[in-house]
mmCIF file of C-alpha atoms in Angstrom:
data_model
loop_
_atom_site.group_PDB
_atom_site.id
_atom_site.type_symbol
_atom_site.label_atom_id
_atom_site.label_comp_id
_atom_site.label_asym_id
_atom_site.label_seq_id
_atom_site.Cartn_x
_atom_site.Cartn_y
_atom_site.Cartn_z
ATOM 1 C CA ASP A 1 121.877 107.190 110.735
ATOM 2 C CA GLY A 2 120.137 108.866 108.054
ATOM 3 C CA GLY A 3 116.788 107.936 106.876
ATOM 4 C CA ILE A 4 113.008 107.939 106.855
ATOM 5 C CA THR A 5 111.189 106.114 110.464
ATOM 6 C CA GLN A 6 107.358 105.691 110.178
ATOM 7 C CA SER A 7 105.603 104.708 112.901
ATOM 8 C CA PRO A 8 103.893 102.495 114.402
ATOM 9 C CA LYS A 9 104.407 99.494 111.786
ATOM 10 C CA TYR A 10 101.071 98.522 112.599
ATOM 11 C CA LEU A 11 98.028 100.155 113.638
ATOM 12 C CA PHE A 12 94.100 99.268 114.162
ATOM 13 C CA ARG A 13 91.515 101.427 113.562
ATOM 14 C CA LYS A 14 87.616 101.254 114.503
ATOM 15 C CA GLU A 15 85.177 102.409 112.190
ATOM 16 C CA GLY A 16 84.588 105.782 112.718
ATOM 17 C CA GLN A 17 87.918 106.732 114.137
ATOM 18 C CA ASN A 18 90.867 109.029 113.201
ATOM 19 C CA VAL A 19 94.330 107.505 113.121
ATOM 20 C CA THR A 20 97.213 109.867 112.966
ATOM 21 C CA LEU A 21 100.795 107.853 110.871
ATOM 22 C CA SER A 22 103.948 109.269 111.741
ATOM 23 C CA CYS A 23 106.597 109.990 109.250
ATOM 24 C CA GLU A 24 110.383 111.450 110.049
ATOM 25 C CA GLN A 25 113.421 112.005 108.051
ATOM 26 C CA ASN A 26 116.813 113.613 108.784
ATOM 27 C CA LEU A 27 117.929 113.838 105.183
ATOM 28 C CA ASN A 28 117.503 117.131 105.146
ATOM 29 C CA HIS A 29 115.120 116.550 102.241
ATOM 30 C CA ASP A 30 112.879 119.416 100.919
ATOM 31 C CA ALA A 31 109.931 117.025 99.655
ATOM 32 C CA MET A 32 107.935 114.477 101.534
ATOM 33 C CA TYR A 33 105.106 112.227 100.066
ATOM 34 C CA TRP A 34 102.708 109.859 101.586
ATOM 35 C CA TYR A 35 101.269 106.728 99.283
ATOM 36 C CA ARG A 36 99.090 104.070 99.551
ATOM 37 C CA GLN A 37 99.504 100.602 98.105
ATOM 38 C CA ASP A 38 96.728 98.181 98.021
ATOM 39 C CA PRO A 39 97.412 94.426 97.694
ATOM 40 C CA GLY A 40 98.844 93.420 94.110
ATOM 41 C CA GLN A 41 98.722 97.043 93.137
ATOM 42 C CA GLY A 42 101.046 99.769 92.412
ATOM 43 C CA LEU A 43 101.391 103.597 94.810
ATOM 44 C CA ARG A 44 98.858 106.204 94.500
ATOM 45 C CA LEU A 45 99.666 109.521 95.722
ATOM 46 C CA ILE A 46 97.630 111.020 98.681
ATOM 47 C CA TYR A 47 99.695 114.007 99.465
ATOM 48 C CA TYR A 48 102.907 115.668 99.155
ATOM 49 C CA SER A 49 104.754 118.657 100.093
ATOM 50 C CA GLN A 50 107.717 120.368 98.723
ATOM 51 C CA ILE A 51 108.520 122.465 101.780
ATOM 52 C CA VAL A 52 107.573 123.800 104.929
ATOM 53 C CA ASN A 53 104.093 125.076 105.268
ATOM 54 C CA ASP A 54 102.810 123.679 101.754
ATOM 55 C CA PHE A 55 101.532 120.697 100.234
ATOM 56 C CA GLN A 56 99.277 119.875 97.726
ATOM 57 C CA LYS A 57 96.638 117.141 96.992
ATOM 58 C CA GLY A 58 97.785 114.013 95.085
ATOM 59 C CA ASP A 59 95.572 111.896 92.959
ATOM 60 C CA ILE A 60 93.085 110.105 96.130
ATOM 61 C CA ALA A 61 93.301 113.059 99.219
ATOM 62 C CA GLU A 62 89.483 112.596 99.818
ATOM 63 C CA GLY A 63 89.588 111.321 103.571
ATOM 64 C CA TYR A 64 92.721 112.306 104.295
ATOM 65 C CA SER A 65 94.928 115.239 106.073
ATOM 66 C CA VAL A 66 98.408 116.474 106.503
ATOM 67 C CA SER A 67 100.383 119.249 107.825
ATOM 68 C CA ARG A 68 103.971 120.428 107.884
ATOM 69 C CA GLU A 69 104.998 121.828 110.226
ATOM 70 C CA LYS A 70 108.596 121.224 110.589
ATOM 71 C CA LYS A 71 110.716 120.086 107.618
ATOM 72 C CA GLU A 72 111.669 116.632 109.091
ATOM 73 C CA SER A 73 108.143 115.765 109.386
ATOM 74 C CA PHE A 74 105.268 115.191 107.557
ATOM 75 C CA PRO A 75 102.227 113.102 109.368
ATOM 76 C CA LEU A 76 99.316 112.129 107.907
ATOM 77 C CA THR A 77 95.880 111.711 109.227
ATOM 78 C CA VAL A 78 93.297 109.021 108.003
ATOM 79 C CA THR A 79 89.927 110.699 109.196
ATOM 80 C CA SER A 80 86.061 108.688 109.442
ATOM 81 C CA ALA A 81 85.767 109.917 106.105
ATOM 82 C CA GLN A 82 88.076 107.240 104.270
ATOM 83 C CA LYS A 83 85.376 104.659 103.788
ATOM 84 C CA ASN A 84 88.063 102.092 102.756
ATOM 85 C CA PRO A 85 91.394 103.144 104.372
ATOM 86 C CA THR A 86 92.862 99.567 105.204
ATOM 87 C CA ALA A 87 95.857 99.626 103.468
ATOM 88 C CA PHE A 88 99.905 99.830 103.483
ATOM 89 C CA TYR A 89 100.715 103.516 103.966
ATOM 90 C CA LEU A 90 103.895 104.447 102.685
ATOM 91 C CA CYS A 91 105.930 108.281 103.148
ATOM 92 C CA ALA A 92 108.876 109.419 101.093
ATOM 93 C CA SER A 93 111.226 112.025 100.444
ATOM 94 C CA SER A 94 113.046 113.207 97.990
ATOM 95 C CA PRO A 95 115.920 115.785 97.658
ATOM 96 C CA GLY A 96 114.439 118.280 95.396
ATOM 97 C CA LEU A 97 112.685 118.786 92.026
ATOM 98 C CA ALA A 98 112.610 115.990 89.396
ATOM 99 C CA ARG A 99 114.778 113.415 91.613
ATOM 100 C CA GLU A 100 114.598 110.023 93.355
ATOM 101 C CA GLN A 101 112.495 109.397 96.401
ATOM 102 C CA PHE A 102 113.283 107.220 99.334
ATOM 103 C CA PHE A 103 110.698 105.382 101.163
ATOM 104 C CA GLY A 104 110.322 104.595 105.005
ATOM 105 C CA PRO A 105 109.401 101.031 105.793
ATOM 106 C CA GLY A 106 105.649 101.867 105.672
ATOM 107 C CA THR A 107 102.667 101.831 108.142
ATOM 108 C CA ARG A 108 100.113 98.715 107.696
ATOM 109 C CA LEU A 109 96.646 100.268 108.598
ATOM 110 C CA THR A 110 93.885 97.530 109.046
ATOM 111 C CA VAL A 111 89.928 98.687 109.992
ATOM 112 C CA LEU A 112 88.422 96.281 112.101
ATOM 113 C CA GLN B 1 96.274 105.793 78.978
ATOM 114 C CA LYS B 2 98.123 105.039 81.966
ATOM 115 C CA GLU B 3 101.038 107.391 82.467
ATOM 116 C CA VAL B 4 103.332 104.544 83.183
ATOM 117 C CA GLU B 5 103.064 100.881 81.532
ATOM 118 C CA GLN B 6 105.102 97.596 83.139
ATOM 119 C CA ASN B 7 104.951 94.473 80.904
ATOM 120 C CA SER B 8 102.410 91.832 82.659
ATOM 121 C CA GLY B 9 104.053 89.545 85.338
ATOM 122 C CA PRO B 10 104.991 87.330 87.048
ATOM 123 C CA LEU B 11 108.128 86.773 85.244
ATOM 124 C CA SER B 12 110.185 83.272 86.066
ATOM 125 C CA VAL B 13 113.569 82.775 85.028
ATOM 126 C CA PRO B 14 116.100 80.203 85.904
ATOM 127 C CA GLU B 15 119.011 80.960 88.187
ATOM 128 C CA GLY B 16 121.668 82.798 86.522
ATOM 129 C CA ALA B 17 119.452 83.991 83.417
ATOM 130 C CA ILE B 18 119.079 87.763 82.680
ATOM 131 C CA ALA B 19 115.330 88.964 83.204
ATOM 132 C CA SER B 20 114.579 91.688 81.320
ATOM 133 C CA LEU B 21 111.818 93.985 82.492
ATOM 134 C CA ASN B 22 110.364 96.711 80.246
ATOM 135 C CA CYS B 23 108.399 100.039 81.236
ATOM 136 C CA THR B 24 106.711 102.806 78.716
ATOM 137 C CA TYR B 25 105.513 105.830 79.734
ATOM 138 C CA SER B 26 103.236 108.435 78.406
ATOM 139 C CA ASP B 27 104.369 111.992 78.843
ATOM 140 C CA ARG B 28 107.205 112.469 76.004
ATOM 141 C CA GLY B 29 108.537 115.403 78.313
ATOM 142 C CA SER B 30 109.909 112.945 81.190
ATOM 143 C CA GLN B 31 113.570 113.490 82.163
ATOM 144 C CA SER B 32 113.439 111.434 85.434
ATOM 145 C CA PHE B 33 113.254 107.891 85.433
ATOM 146 C CA PHE B 34 113.643 105.241 88.248
ATOM 147 C CA TRP B 35 113.589 101.232 89.426
ATOM 148 C CA TYR B 36 112.795 100.166 92.797
ATOM 149 C CA ARG B 37 112.444 96.473 93.986
ATOM 150 C CA GLN B 38 110.256 95.784 96.353
ATOM 151 C CA TYR B 39 110.375 92.455 98.646
ATOM 152 C CA SER B 40 106.848 91.415 99.644
ATOM 153 C CA GLY B 41 105.429 92.885 102.703
ATOM 154 C CA LYS B 42 108.294 95.667 102.552
ATOM 155 C CA SER B 43 108.667 99.100 100.984
ATOM 156 C CA PRO B 44 110.326 100.060 98.165
ATOM 157 C CA GLU B 45 113.776 99.993 97.728
ATOM 158 C CA LEU B 46 115.610 102.247 94.944
ATOM 159 C CA ILE B 47 117.744 100.405 92.717
ATOM 160 C CA MET B 48 118.921 102.668 89.331
ATOM 161 C CA SER B 49 118.086 105.930 88.487
ATOM 162 C CA ILE B 50 118.718 107.009 85.007
ATOM 163 C CA TYR B 51 118.172 110.187 83.005
ATOM 164 C CA SER B 52 119.679 110.589 79.556
ATOM 165 C CA ASN B 53 119.214 108.057 76.665
ATOM 166 C CA GLY B 54 121.592 105.012 76.595
ATOM 167 C CA ASP B 55 122.648 102.281 79.160
ATOM 168 C CA LYS B 56 123.426 102.655 82.739
ATOM 169 C CA GLU B 57 125.367 99.561 84.770
ATOM 170 C CA ASP B 58 125.241 99.190 88.563
ATOM 171 C CA GLY B 59 126.401 95.864 89.558
ATOM 172 C CA ARG B 60 124.206 93.090 87.805
ATOM 173 C CA PHE B 61 121.795 95.693 86.875
ATOM 174 C CA THR B 62 121.353 97.852 83.851
ATOM 175 C CA ALA B 63 118.821 100.168 83.142
ATOM 176 C CA GLN B 64 118.064 100.953 79.247
ATOM 177 C CA LEU B 65 116.543 104.758 78.508
ATOM 178 C CA ASN B 66 114.924 105.293 74.517
ATOM 179 C CA LYS B 67 113.389 108.927 74.947
ATOM 180 C CA ALA B 68 112.791 108.791 71.403
ATOM 181 C CA SER B 69 110.860 105.588 72.317
ATOM 182 C CA GLN B 70 109.556 106.371 75.353
ATOM 183 C CA TYR B 71 110.528 103.099 76.834
ATOM 184 C CA VAL B 72 112.837 101.785 80.084
ATOM 185 C CA SER B 73 114.073 98.970 81.010
ATOM 186 C CA LEU B 74 115.912 97.136 83.478
ATOM 187 C CA LEU B 75 118.159 93.998 83.139
ATOM 188 C CA ILE B 76 118.979 91.919 86.077
ATOM 189 C CA ARG B 77 122.278 89.489 85.104
ATOM 190 C CA ASP B 78 123.208 86.483 86.745
ATOM 191 C CA SER B 79 119.605 86.152 88.679
ATOM 192 C CA GLN B 80 119.842 84.898 91.948
ATOM 193 C CA PRO B 81 116.930 84.033 93.729
ATOM 194 C CA SER B 82 117.488 87.186 96.503
ATOM 195 C CA ASP B 83 116.695 89.033 92.907
ATOM 196 C CA SER B 84 112.883 87.797 93.268
ATOM 197 C CA ALA B 85 110.934 90.950 94.406
ATOM 198 C CA THR B 86 108.445 93.374 92.830
ATOM 199 C CA TYR B 87 110.356 95.795 90.411
ATOM 200 C CA LEU B 88 108.432 98.787 90.184
ATOM 201 C CA CYS B 89 109.468 101.398 87.265
ATOM 202 C CA ALA B 90 108.859 105.238 88.331
ATOM 203 C CA VAL B 91 108.999 108.576 85.959
ATOM 204 C CA ASN B 92 109.170 111.944 86.756
ATOM 205 C CA PRO B 93 106.924 113.359 84.083
ATOM 206 C CA ASP B 94 108.164 117.187 82.814
ATOM 207 C CA SER B 95 110.294 117.978 85.607
ATOM 208 C CA ARG B 96 107.513 117.945 88.440
ATOM 209 C CA TYR B 97 107.826 117.017 91.983
ATOM 210 C CA LYS B 98 105.503 113.753 91.668
ATOM 211 C CA LEU B 99 106.707 110.435 90.611
ATOM 212 C CA SER B 100 104.537 108.115 88.637
ATOM 213 C CA PHE B 101 104.464 104.510 89.509
ATOM 214 C CA GLY B 102 103.502 101.596 87.219
ATOM 215 C CA ALA B 103 101.906 98.755 88.731
ATOM 216 C CA GLY B 104 105.440 96.557 89.025
ATOM 217 C CA THR B 105 106.337 93.143 87.785
ATOM 218 C CA THR B 106 106.806 90.501 90.079
ATOM 219 C CA VAL B 107 109.774 88.234 89.115
ATOM 220 C CA THR B 108 110.575 84.881 90.802
ATOM 221 C CA VAL B 109 113.737 83.564 90.059
ATOM 222 C CA ARG B 110 113.534 79.658 90.401
ATOM 223 C CA ALA B 111 116.880 77.585 91.219
#
């Protein structure tokens, strides 16, 4: 069953903690993305990766970090430097340049 | 100017009517255009892709693209309560890997 999985579905973080959100895909897609969505707003790009061992900053990369060691995996770390991390985080993948993106189910992060 | 702009909602339509959603984009070199549906609390789901001028139909959905006027639209025919969702327009500017998303238009289909 092909698709994109994200875990956990819900995550609670205390002030000052780093947390890592998981994203895995078995679609054999080269490109992967992380977005943030705040209530009533559109999607904002955090980071994206076109190929293994390479990634680029998106529009709101400050306070976040990523790695792309395997084609299937693109984890996102929300660091303590991110001042307002409470949001819905979406991972996506795409088969290639100028192609559609497919989204995982998302992780809802709440800072306590 | 935002890269992708959608008509502000919410849009309320009676069941069985046509819902019309519009989207304009600023990058004239854009080549790929997508419509996503997002139910409340869920992730976006791709419903239409369009790459060339004209109409593309898929079931009750029709996407229309006019590159000269820099707009893309989505028509939902015979609207059903299950179509109640937020619809996101996405544009691939200048054949890059990134997509630019509009803020979305919320559609409510009333019985």
